């Protein structure tokens, strides 16, 4: 929703927040921002690095502690990578599929994540984990909180690639009303501070073909996990 002067209208859910933009950033919560197209100028250099990471640690569908296979396929790079299986959710130094350390986080990934964090006023972001999610049509992520990281004072930076998706940005209880935010190829979302433990999710991916990525959406999330 926009006013005629192009100022985004703050939904009631976030009625207590102050300005709705910060430079180029759209504010979706007190300390959460969408940076439209922020990654686009980096992608020619970034996509080959992503290919190499995926060669070393291919996507796999993991099982939740409750015994459900996730529709989203996952992998990681960086010192720590995230895993779920019947015994729980955790960060590990090794890829459980190979027993080898996760592939290193490419310097360019780290630099992009830091540039995005700084744009959203989170200085000195030092990510040690990059989770990589792949959505094919129909894949979704139900409402959850990201709370497996040791220290919630660091923000999380997320980058969307390929097909568009609708992101759900909720409150602090699963039943709270959530805001729907469309995310497109090259968009970055940064959230932290008071918004760090908000519930969030992704609606089922609609079928389509992206000129660069094909019939999928890839999301990278940069975190300080350890
Ligand atoms: C959380 N990924 O990997 S990231 C996840 O698009 C995950 O693949 C989703 O949730 C994905 O854990 C969403 C983007 C995001 C954006 C804003 C948030 C997550 C957020 C605000 C508050 C909490
Ligand atoms: Fe999450």
PDB file of C-alpha atoms and ligand atoms in Angstrom:
ATOM      1  CA  UNK A   1       0.000   0.000   0.000  1.00  0.00           C
ATOM      2  CA  UNK A   2       1.407   3.426  -0.916  1.00  0.00           C
ATOM      3  CA  UNK A   3       0.260   6.969  -0.299  1.00  0.00           C
ATOM      4  CA  UNK A   4       0.083   9.270  -3.307  1.00  0.00           C
ATOM      5  CA  UNK A   5       3.455  10.782  -2.293  1.00  0.00           C
ATOM      6  CA  UNK A   6       4.981   7.269  -2.595  1.00  0.00           C
ATOM      7  CA  UNK A   7       5.613   6.854   1.113  1.00  0.00           C
ATOM      8  CA  UNK A   8       4.902   3.214   2.054  1.00  0.00           C
ATOM      9  CA  UNK A   9       2.104   3.044   4.612  1.00  0.00           C
ATOM     10  CA  UNK A  10       3.080   1.281   7.792  1.00  0.00           C
ATOM     11  CA  UNK A  11       0.678  -1.609   8.474  1.00  0.00           C
ATOM     12  CA  UNK A  12      -1.126  -1.541  11.839  1.00  0.00           C
ATOM     13  CA  UNK A  13       1.057  -4.414  13.033  1.00  0.00           C
ATOM     14  CA  UNK A  14       4.007  -2.022  13.066  1.00  0.00           C
ATOM     15  CA  UNK A  15       2.081   1.146  13.843  1.00  0.00           C
ATOM     16  CA  UNK A  16       4.470   2.085  16.651  1.00  0.00           C
ATOM     17  CA  UNK A  17       7.509   2.324  14.435  1.00  0.00           C
ATOM     18  CA  UNK A  18       9.054   5.545  13.219  1.00  0.00           C
ATOM     19  CA  UNK A  19      10.282   6.219   9.653  1.00  0.00           C
ATOM     20  CA  UNK A  20       9.442   3.669   6.973  1.00  0.00           C
ATOM     21  CA  UNK A  21      12.557   4.088   4.867  1.00  0.00           C
ATOM     22  CA  UNK A  22      16.279   4.421   5.494  1.00  0.00           C
ATOM     23  CA  UNK A  23      17.995   5.590   2.341  1.00  0.00           C
ATOM     24  CA  UNK A  24      17.164   2.916  -0.247  1.00  0.00           C
ATOM     25  CA  UNK A  25      15.882   0.484   2.380  1.00  0.00           C
ATOM     26  CA  UNK A  26      12.205  -0.346   2.997  1.00  0.00           C
ATOM     27  CA  UNK A  27      11.609  -0.788   6.697  1.00  0.00           C
ATOM     28  CA  UNK A  28       9.344  -3.756   7.542  1.00  0.00           C
ATOM     29  CA  UNK A  29      10.007  -3.763  11.293  1.00  0.00           C
ATOM     30  CA  UNK A  30      11.794  -1.510  13.771  1.00  0.00           C
ATOM     31  CA  UNK A  31      15.144  -3.094  12.873  1.00  0.00           C
ATOM     32  CA  UNK A  32      14.226  -4.995   9.677  1.00  0.00           C
ATOM     33  CA  UNK A  33      14.815  -3.783   6.156  1.00  0.00           C
ATOM     34  CA  UNK A  34      14.290  -4.930   2.581  1.00  0.00           C
ATOM     35  CA  UNK A  35      17.058  -3.719   0.265  1.00  0.00           C
ATOM     36  CA  UNK A  36      15.517  -4.069  -3.196  1.00  0.00           C
ATOM     37  CA  UNK A  37      17.967  -5.331  -5.820  1.00  0.00           C
ATOM     38  CA  UNK A  38      20.928  -4.815  -3.504  1.00  0.00           C
ATOM     39  CA  UNK A  39      22.702  -7.998  -4.676  1.00  0.00           C
ATOM     40  CA  UNK A  40      22.199  -7.446  -8.423  1.00  0.00           C
ATOM     41  CA  UNK A  41      25.528  -5.685  -9.092  1.00  0.00           C
ATOM     42  CA  UNK A  42      27.369  -8.514  -7.269  1.00  0.00           C
ATOM     43  CA  UNK A  43      25.769 -11.488  -9.031  1.00  0.00           C
ATOM     44  CA  UNK A  44      28.127 -11.912 -12.005  1.00  0.00           C
ATOM     45  CA  UNK A  45      30.917 -12.539  -9.522  1.00  0.00           C
ATOM     46  CA  UNK A  46      28.808 -14.254  -6.877  1.00  0.00           C
ATOM     47  CA  UNK A  47      26.984 -16.955  -8.899  1.00  0.00           C
ATOM     48  CA  UNK A  48      30.177 -18.822  -9.964  1.00  0.00           C
ATOM     49  CA  UNK A  49      31.247 -18.893  -6.306  1.00  0.00           C
ATOM     50  CA  UNK A  50      27.824 -20.276  -5.375  1.00  0.00           C
ATOM     51  CA  UNK A  51      28.205 -22.999  -8.057  1.00  0.00           C
ATOM     52  CA  UNK A  52      31.520 -24.066  -6.527  1.00  0.00           C
ATOM     53  CA  UNK A  53      30.029 -24.235  -3.029  1.00  0.00           C
ATOM     54  CA  UNK A  54      27.141 -26.365  -4.331  1.00  0.00           C
ATOM     55  CA  UNK A  55      29.575 -28.752  -6.052  1.00  0.00           C
ATOM     56  CA  UNK A  56      31.384 -29.290  -2.752  1.00  0.00           C
ATOM     57  CA  UNK A  57      28.235 -29.514  -0.609  1.00  0.00           C
ATOM     58  CA  UNK A  58      25.172 -30.365  -2.727  1.00  0.00           C
ATOM     59  CA  UNK A  59      21.601 -29.576  -1.683  1.00  0.00           C
ATOM     60  CA  UNK A  60      19.886 -32.279   0.331  1.00  0.00           C
ATOM     61  CA  UNK A  61      16.440 -32.627   1.889  1.00  0.00           C
ATOM     62  CA  UNK A  62      16.694 -32.900   5.646  1.00  0.00           C
ATOM     63  CA  UNK A  63      14.345 -34.473   8.170  1.00  0.00           C
ATOM     64  CA  UNK A  64      12.929 -32.535  11.122  1.00  0.00           C
ATOM     65  CA  UNK A  65      13.065 -33.906  14.674  1.00  0.00           C
ATOM     66  CA  UNK A  66       9.350 -34.668  14.243  1.00  0.00           C
ATOM     67  CA  UNK A  67      10.111 -36.945  11.281  1.00  0.00           C
ATOM     68  CA  UNK A  68       8.951 -34.709   8.401  1.00  0.00           C
ATOM     69  CA  UNK A  69      11.117 -34.296   5.299  1.00  0.00           C
ATOM     70  CA  UNK A  70      11.521 -30.591   4.547  1.00  0.00           C
ATOM     71  CA  UNK A  71      10.227 -29.470   1.138  1.00  0.00           C
ATOM     72  CA  UNK A  72      13.130 -27.008   0.995  1.00  0.00           C
ATOM     73  CA  UNK A  73      16.543 -28.533   0.173  1.00  0.00           C
ATOM     74  CA  UNK A  74      19.471 -27.168   2.191  1.00  0.00           C
ATOM     75  CA  UNK A  75      23.203 -26.879   2.384  1.00  0.00           C
ATOM     76  CA  UNK A  76      25.694 -24.514   4.027  1.00  0.00           C
ATOM     77  CA  UNK A  77      29.066 -22.868   3.696  1.00  0.00           C
ATOM     78  CA  UNK A  78      31.229 -21.189   6.317  1.00  0.00           C
ATOM     79  CA  UNK A  79      32.838 -22.411   9.532  1.00  0.00           C
ATOM     80  CA  UNK A  80      29.454 -23.664  10.727  1.00  0.00           C
ATOM     81  CA  UNK A  81      26.590 -25.254   8.834  1.00  0.00           C
ATOM     82  CA  UNK A  82      23.040 -26.009   9.955  1.00  0.00           C
ATOM     83  CA  UNK A  83      21.597 -29.501  10.092  1.00  0.00           C
ATOM     84  CA  UNK A  84      18.379 -31.115  11.197  1.00  0.00           C
ATOM     85  CA  UNK A  85      17.704 -34.810  11.686  1.00  0.00           C
ATOM     86  CA  UNK A  86      15.684 -36.995  14.054  1.00  0.00           C
ATOM     87  CA  UNK A  87      17.915 -35.964  16.965  1.00  0.00           C
ATOM     88  CA  UNK A  88      17.357 -32.202  16.564  1.00  0.00           C
ATOM     89  CA  UNK A  89      18.510 -28.925  14.993  1.00  0.00           C
ATOM     90  CA  UNK A  90      22.141 -27.859  15.349  1.00  0.00           C
ATOM     91  CA  UNK A  91      25.165 -26.169  13.820  1.00  0.00           C
ATOM     92  CA  UNK A  92      28.144 -28.399  13.017  1.00  0.00           C
ATOM     93  CA  UNK A  93      31.689 -27.828  11.698  1.00  0.00           C
ATOM     94  CA  UNK A  94      31.428 -30.800   9.333  1.00  0.00           C
ATOM     95  CA  UNK A  95      28.941 -31.682   6.646  1.00  0.00           C
ATOM     96  CA  UNK A  96      27.304 -34.816   8.092  1.00  0.00           C
ATOM     97  CA  UNK A  97      26.952 -36.190   4.555  1.00  0.00           C
ATOM     98  CA  UNK A  98      30.729 -36.230   3.880  1.00  0.00           C
ATOM     99  CA  UNK A  99      32.310 -35.864   7.331  1.00  0.00           C
ATOM    100  CA  UNK A 100      34.396 -33.023   5.843  1.00  0.00           C
ATOM    101  CA  UNK A 101      34.324 -29.366   6.926  1.00  0.00           C
ATOM    102  CA  UNK A 102      31.636 -27.302   5.187  1.00  0.00           C
ATOM    103  CA  UNK A 103      33.042 -25.370   2.188  1.00  0.00           C
ATOM    104  CA  UNK A 104      34.567 -22.036   3.227  1.00  0.00           C
ATOM    105  CA  UNK A 105      32.393 -18.944   2.929  1.00  0.00           C
ATOM    106  CA  UNK A 106      33.609 -17.104  -0.190  1.00  0.00           C
ATOM    107  CA  UNK A 107      35.094 -13.680   0.693  1.00  0.00           C
ATOM    108  CA  UNK A 108      32.649 -12.043  -1.706  1.00  0.00           C
ATOM    109  CA  UNK A 109      29.661 -13.554   0.177  1.00  0.00           C
ATOM    110  CA  UNK A 110      31.000 -12.139   3.426  1.00  0.00           C
ATOM    111  CA  UNK A 111      31.624  -8.715   1.887  1.00  0.00           C
ATOM    112  CA  UNK A 112      28.120  -8.551   0.407  1.00  0.00           C
ATOM    113  CA  UNK A 113      26.530  -9.601   3.708  1.00  0.00           C
ATOM    114  CA  UNK A 114      28.569  -6.990   5.574  1.00  0.00           C
ATOM    115  CA  UNK A 115      27.700  -4.238   3.084  1.00  0.00           C
ATOM    116  CA  UNK A 116      23.992  -5.075   3.393  1.00  0.00           C
ATOM    117  CA  UNK A 117      24.157  -5.218   7.208  1.00  0.00           C
ATOM    118  CA  UNK A 118      25.897  -1.827   7.351  1.00  0.00           C
ATOM    119  CA  UNK A 119      23.192  -0.325   5.091  1.00  0.00           C
ATOM    120  CA  UNK A 120      20.641  -1.436   7.687  1.00  0.00           C
ATOM    121  CA  UNK A 121      22.754   0.102  10.474  1.00  0.00           C
ATOM    122  CA  UNK A 122      24.272  -3.153  11.755  1.00  0.00           C
ATOM    123  CA  UNK A 123      28.011  -2.436  11.782  1.00  0.00           C
ATOM    124  CA  UNK A 124      30.743  -5.048  12.397  1.00  0.00           C
ATOM    125  CA  UNK A 125      28.652  -8.031  11.238  1.00  0.00           C
ATOM    126  CA  UNK A 126      30.858 -11.162  11.247  1.00  0.00           C
ATOM    127  CA  UNK A 127      28.903 -14.084   9.754  1.00  0.00           C
ATOM    128  CA  UNK A 128      30.350 -17.563  10.385  1.00  0.00           C
ATOM    129  CA  UNK A 129      27.514 -19.508   8.721  1.00  0.00           C
ATOM    130  CA  UNK A 130      25.709 -19.200   5.405  1.00  0.00           C
ATOM    131  CA  UNK A 131      22.649 -21.439   5.018  1.00  0.00           C
ATOM    132  CA  UNK A 132      21.549 -22.024   1.453  1.00  0.00           C
ATOM    133  CA  UNK A 133      17.929 -22.986   0.812  1.00  0.00           C
ATOM    134  CA  UNK A 134      16.524 -24.214  -2.494  1.00  0.00           C
ATOM    135  CA  UNK A 135      12.793 -23.943  -3.203  1.00  0.00           C
ATOM    136  CA  UNK A 136      11.244 -25.719  -6.179  1.00  0.00           C
ATOM    137  CA  UNK A 137       7.594 -25.011  -7.061  1.00  0.00           C
ATOM    138  CA  UNK A 138       5.388 -26.032  -4.130  1.00  0.00           C
ATOM    139  CA  UNK A 139       8.215 -25.887  -1.572  1.00  0.00           C
ATOM    140  CA  UNK A 140       7.510 -23.737   1.487  1.00  0.00           C
ATOM    141  CA  UNK A 141       8.835 -22.929   4.930  1.00  0.00           C
ATOM    142  CA  UNK A 142       6.281 -22.830   7.708  1.00  0.00           C
ATOM    143  CA  UNK A 143       6.355 -20.148  10.407  1.00  0.00           C
ATOM    144  CA  UNK A 144       9.364 -20.557  12.714  1.00  0.00           C
ATOM    145  CA  UNK A 145      11.910 -18.571  14.727  1.00  0.00           C
ATOM    146  CA  UNK A 146      15.663 -18.735  14.080  1.00  0.00           C
ATOM    147  CA  UNK A 147      17.022 -19.509  17.526  1.00  0.00           C
ATOM    148  CA  UNK A 148      19.786 -22.085  17.081  1.00  0.00           C
ATOM    149  CA  UNK A 149      22.435 -19.337  17.008  1.00  0.00           C
ATOM    150  CA  UNK A 150      24.415 -18.675  20.174  1.00  0.00           C
ATOM    151  CA  UNK A 151      24.052 -14.893  20.292  1.00  0.00           C
ATOM    152  CA  UNK A 152      20.915 -13.072  19.168  1.00  0.00           C
ATOM    153  CA  UNK A 153      22.600  -9.670  19.182  1.00  0.00           C
ATOM    154  CA  UNK A 154      23.918 -10.253  15.630  1.00  0.00           C
ATOM    155  CA  UNK A 155      21.539  -9.624  12.718  1.00  0.00           C
ATOM    156  CA  UNK A 156      20.694 -12.094   9.942  1.00  0.00           C
ATOM    157  CA  UNK A 157      21.132 -11.119   6.302  1.00  0.00           C
ATOM    158  CA  UNK A 158      19.122 -12.955   3.636  1.00  0.00           C
ATOM    159  CA  UNK A 159      19.556 -12.846  -0.146  1.00  0.00           C
ATOM    160  CA  UNK A 160      16.901 -14.044  -2.618  1.00  0.00           C
ATOM    161  CA  UNK A 161      17.782 -15.435  -6.055  1.00  0.00           C
ATOM    162  CA  UNK A 162      15.650 -16.788  -8.884  1.00  0.00           C
ATOM    163  CA  UNK A 163      11.864 -17.108  -8.744  1.00  0.00           C
ATOM    164  CA  UNK A 164       9.938 -14.649  -6.557  1.00  0.00           C
ATOM    165  CA  UNK A 165       8.416 -15.767  -3.254  1.00  0.00           C
ATOM    166  CA  UNK A 166       6.084 -14.354  -0.641  1.00  0.00           C
ATOM    167  CA  UNK A 167       7.806 -13.959   2.680  1.00  0.00           C
ATOM    168  CA  UNK A 168       5.735 -13.939   5.898  1.00  0.00           C
ATOM    169  CA  UNK A 169       7.019 -11.557   8.537  1.00  0.00           C
ATOM    170  CA  UNK A 170       5.248 -12.277  11.798  1.00  0.00           C
ATOM    171  CA  UNK A 171       5.315 -11.336  15.444  1.00  0.00           C
ATOM    172  CA  UNK A 172       6.687 -12.978  18.563  1.00  0.00           C
ATOM    173  CA  UNK A 173       3.990 -15.641  18.900  1.00  0.00           C
ATOM    174  CA  UNK A 174       3.202 -18.093  16.129  1.00  0.00           C
ATOM    175  CA  UNK A 175      -0.433 -16.969  16.145  1.00  0.00           C
ATOM    176  CA  UNK A 176       0.414 -13.264  15.627  1.00  0.00           C
ATOM    177  CA  UNK A 177      -0.740 -11.715  12.380  1.00  0.00           C
ATOM    178  CA  UNK A 178       1.987 -11.682   9.741  1.00  0.00           C
ATOM    179  CA  UNK A 179       2.861  -9.208   7.038  1.00  0.00           C
ATOM    180  CA  UNK A 180       3.357 -10.599   3.512  1.00  0.00           C
ATOM    181  CA  UNK A 181       6.389  -9.261   1.691  1.00  0.00           C
ATOM    182  CA  UNK A 182       7.164 -10.299  -1.895  1.00  0.00           C
ATOM    183  CA  UNK A 183      10.854 -11.021  -2.435  1.00  0.00           C
ATOM    184  CA  UNK A 184      12.497 -10.926  -5.868  1.00  0.00           C
ATOM    185  CA  UNK A 185      15.792 -11.938  -7.456  1.00  0.00           C
ATOM    186  CA  UNK A 186      18.559  -9.796  -5.971  1.00  0.00           C
ATOM    187  CA  UNK A 187      16.601  -8.546  -2.950  1.00  0.00           C
ATOM    188  CA  UNK A 188      18.262  -8.601   0.457  1.00  0.00           C
ATOM    189  CA  UNK A 189      16.469  -8.623   3.815  1.00  0.00           C
ATOM    190  CA  UNK A 190      18.313  -7.665   6.994  1.00  0.00           C
ATOM    191  CA  UNK A 191      16.737  -8.163  10.385  1.00  0.00           C
ATOM    192  CA  UNK A 192      18.098  -7.995  13.911  1.00  0.00           C
ATOM    193  CA  UNK A 193      17.845  -6.280  17.247  1.00  0.00           C
ATOM    194  CA  UNK A 194      14.277  -6.214  18.525  1.00  0.00           C
ATOM    195  CA  UNK A 195      13.084  -8.114  15.413  1.00  0.00           C
ATOM    196  CA  UNK A 196      15.612 -10.938  15.617  1.00  0.00           C
ATOM    197  CA  UNK A 197      13.183 -13.494  17.096  1.00  0.00           C
ATOM    198  CA  UNK A 198      10.146 -12.742  14.978  1.00  0.00           C
ATOM    199  CA  UNK A 199       8.287 -15.689  13.493  1.00  0.00           C
ATOM    200  CA  UNK A 200       8.704 -15.880   9.722  1.00  0.00           C
ATOM    201  CA  UNK A 201       8.093 -18.234   6.824  1.00  0.00           C
ATOM    202  CA  UNK A 202       7.778 -18.552   3.068  1.00  0.00           C
ATOM    203  CA  UNK A 203       4.517 -19.395   1.220  1.00  0.00           C
ATOM    204  CA  UNK A 204       4.544 -22.253  -1.325  1.00  0.00           C
ATOM    205  CA  UNK A 205       6.646 -21.272  -4.342  1.00  0.00           C
ATOM    206  CA  UNK A 206       4.624 -20.666  -7.508  1.00  0.00           C
ATOM    207  CA  UNK A 207       5.786 -22.408 -10.690  1.00  0.00           C
ATOM    208  CA  UNK A 208       7.786 -20.326 -13.145  1.00  0.00           C
ATOM    209  CA  UNK A 209      11.059 -19.984 -15.022  1.00  0.00           C
ATOM    210  CA  UNK A 210      13.684 -17.487 -13.989  1.00  0.00           C
ATOM    211  CA  UNK A 211      15.997 -16.428 -16.844  1.00  0.00           C
ATOM    212  CA  UNK A 212      19.134 -16.932 -14.767  1.00  0.00           C
ATOM    213  CA  UNK A 213      18.196 -19.584 -12.180  1.00  0.00           C
ATOM    214  CA  UNK A 214      15.481 -21.633 -13.931  1.00  0.00           C
ATOM    215  CA  UNK A 215      12.556 -23.179 -12.036  1.00  0.00           C
ATOM    216  CA  UNK A 216      13.796 -22.533  -8.499  1.00  0.00           C
ATOM    217  CA  UNK A 217      14.395 -19.971  -5.788  1.00  0.00           C
ATOM    218  CA  UNK A 218      17.638 -19.989  -3.837  1.00  0.00           C
ATOM    219  CA  UNK A 219      17.888 -18.114  -0.545  1.00  0.00           C
ATOM    220  CA  UNK A 220      21.146 -17.509   1.310  1.00  0.00           C
ATOM    221  CA  UNK A 221      21.068 -16.500   4.976  1.00  0.00           C
ATOM    222  CA  UNK A 222      24.180 -15.175   6.685  1.00  0.00           C
ATOM    223  CA  UNK A 223      24.387 -15.620  10.434  1.00  0.00           C
ATOM    224  CA  UNK A 224      26.677 -15.383  13.401  1.00  0.00           C
ATOM    225  CA  UNK A 225      25.988 -18.847  14.781  1.00  0.00           C
ATOM    226  CA  UNK A 226      28.913 -19.710  17.050  1.00  0.00           C
TER     227      UNK A 226
HETATM  228  C1  LIG B   1      13.266 -13.720  10.136  1.00  0.00           C
HETATM  229  N1  LIG B   1      14.657 -18.642   5.276  1.00  0.00           N
HETATM  230  O1  LIG B   1      16.529 -20.210   6.427  1.00  0.00           O
HETATM  231  S1  LIG B   1      14.979 -15.596   5.132  1.00  0.00           S
HETATM  232  C2  LIG B   1      15.640 -19.724   7.173  1.00  0.00           C
HETATM  233  O2  LIG B   1      13.555 -17.194   2.336  1.00  0.00           O
HETATM  234  C3  LIG B   1      14.569 -18.897   6.570  1.00  0.00           C
HETATM  235  O3  LIG B   1      14.492 -19.089   2.729  1.00  0.00           O
HETATM  236  C4  LIG B   1      13.629 -17.937   4.572  1.00  0.00           C
HETATM  237  O4  LIG B   1      13.692 -18.490   7.247  1.00  0.00           O
HETATM  238  C5  LIG B   1      13.922 -18.057   3.101  1.00  0.00           C
HETATM  239  O5  LIG B   1      15.622 -19.838   8.398  1.00  0.00           O
HETATM  240  C6  LIG B   1      13.483 -16.524   4.994  1.00  0.00           C
HETATM  241  C7  LIG B   1      14.382 -13.949   5.215  1.00  0.00           C
HETATM  242  C8  LIG B   1      13.909 -13.332   6.477  1.00  0.00           C
HETATM  243  C9  LIG B   1      13.540 -12.058   6.350  1.00  0.00           C
HETATM  244  C10 LIG B   1      13.083 -11.333   7.434  1.00  0.00           C
HETATM  245  C11 LIG B   1      12.984 -11.885   8.700  1.00  0.00           C
HETATM  246  C12 LIG B   1      13.816 -13.912   7.723  1.00  0.00           C
HETATM  247  C13 LIG B   1      13.351 -13.192   8.864  1.00  0.00           C
HETATM  248  C14 LIG B   1      12.516 -11.160   9.804  1.00  0.00           C
HETATM  249  C15 LIG B   1      12.439 -11.693  11.062  1.00  0.00           C
HETATM  250  C16 LIG B   1      12.814 -12.981  11.237  1.00  0.00           C
HETATM  251 FE1  LIG B   2      14.294 -18.655   9.328  1.00  0.00          FE
END
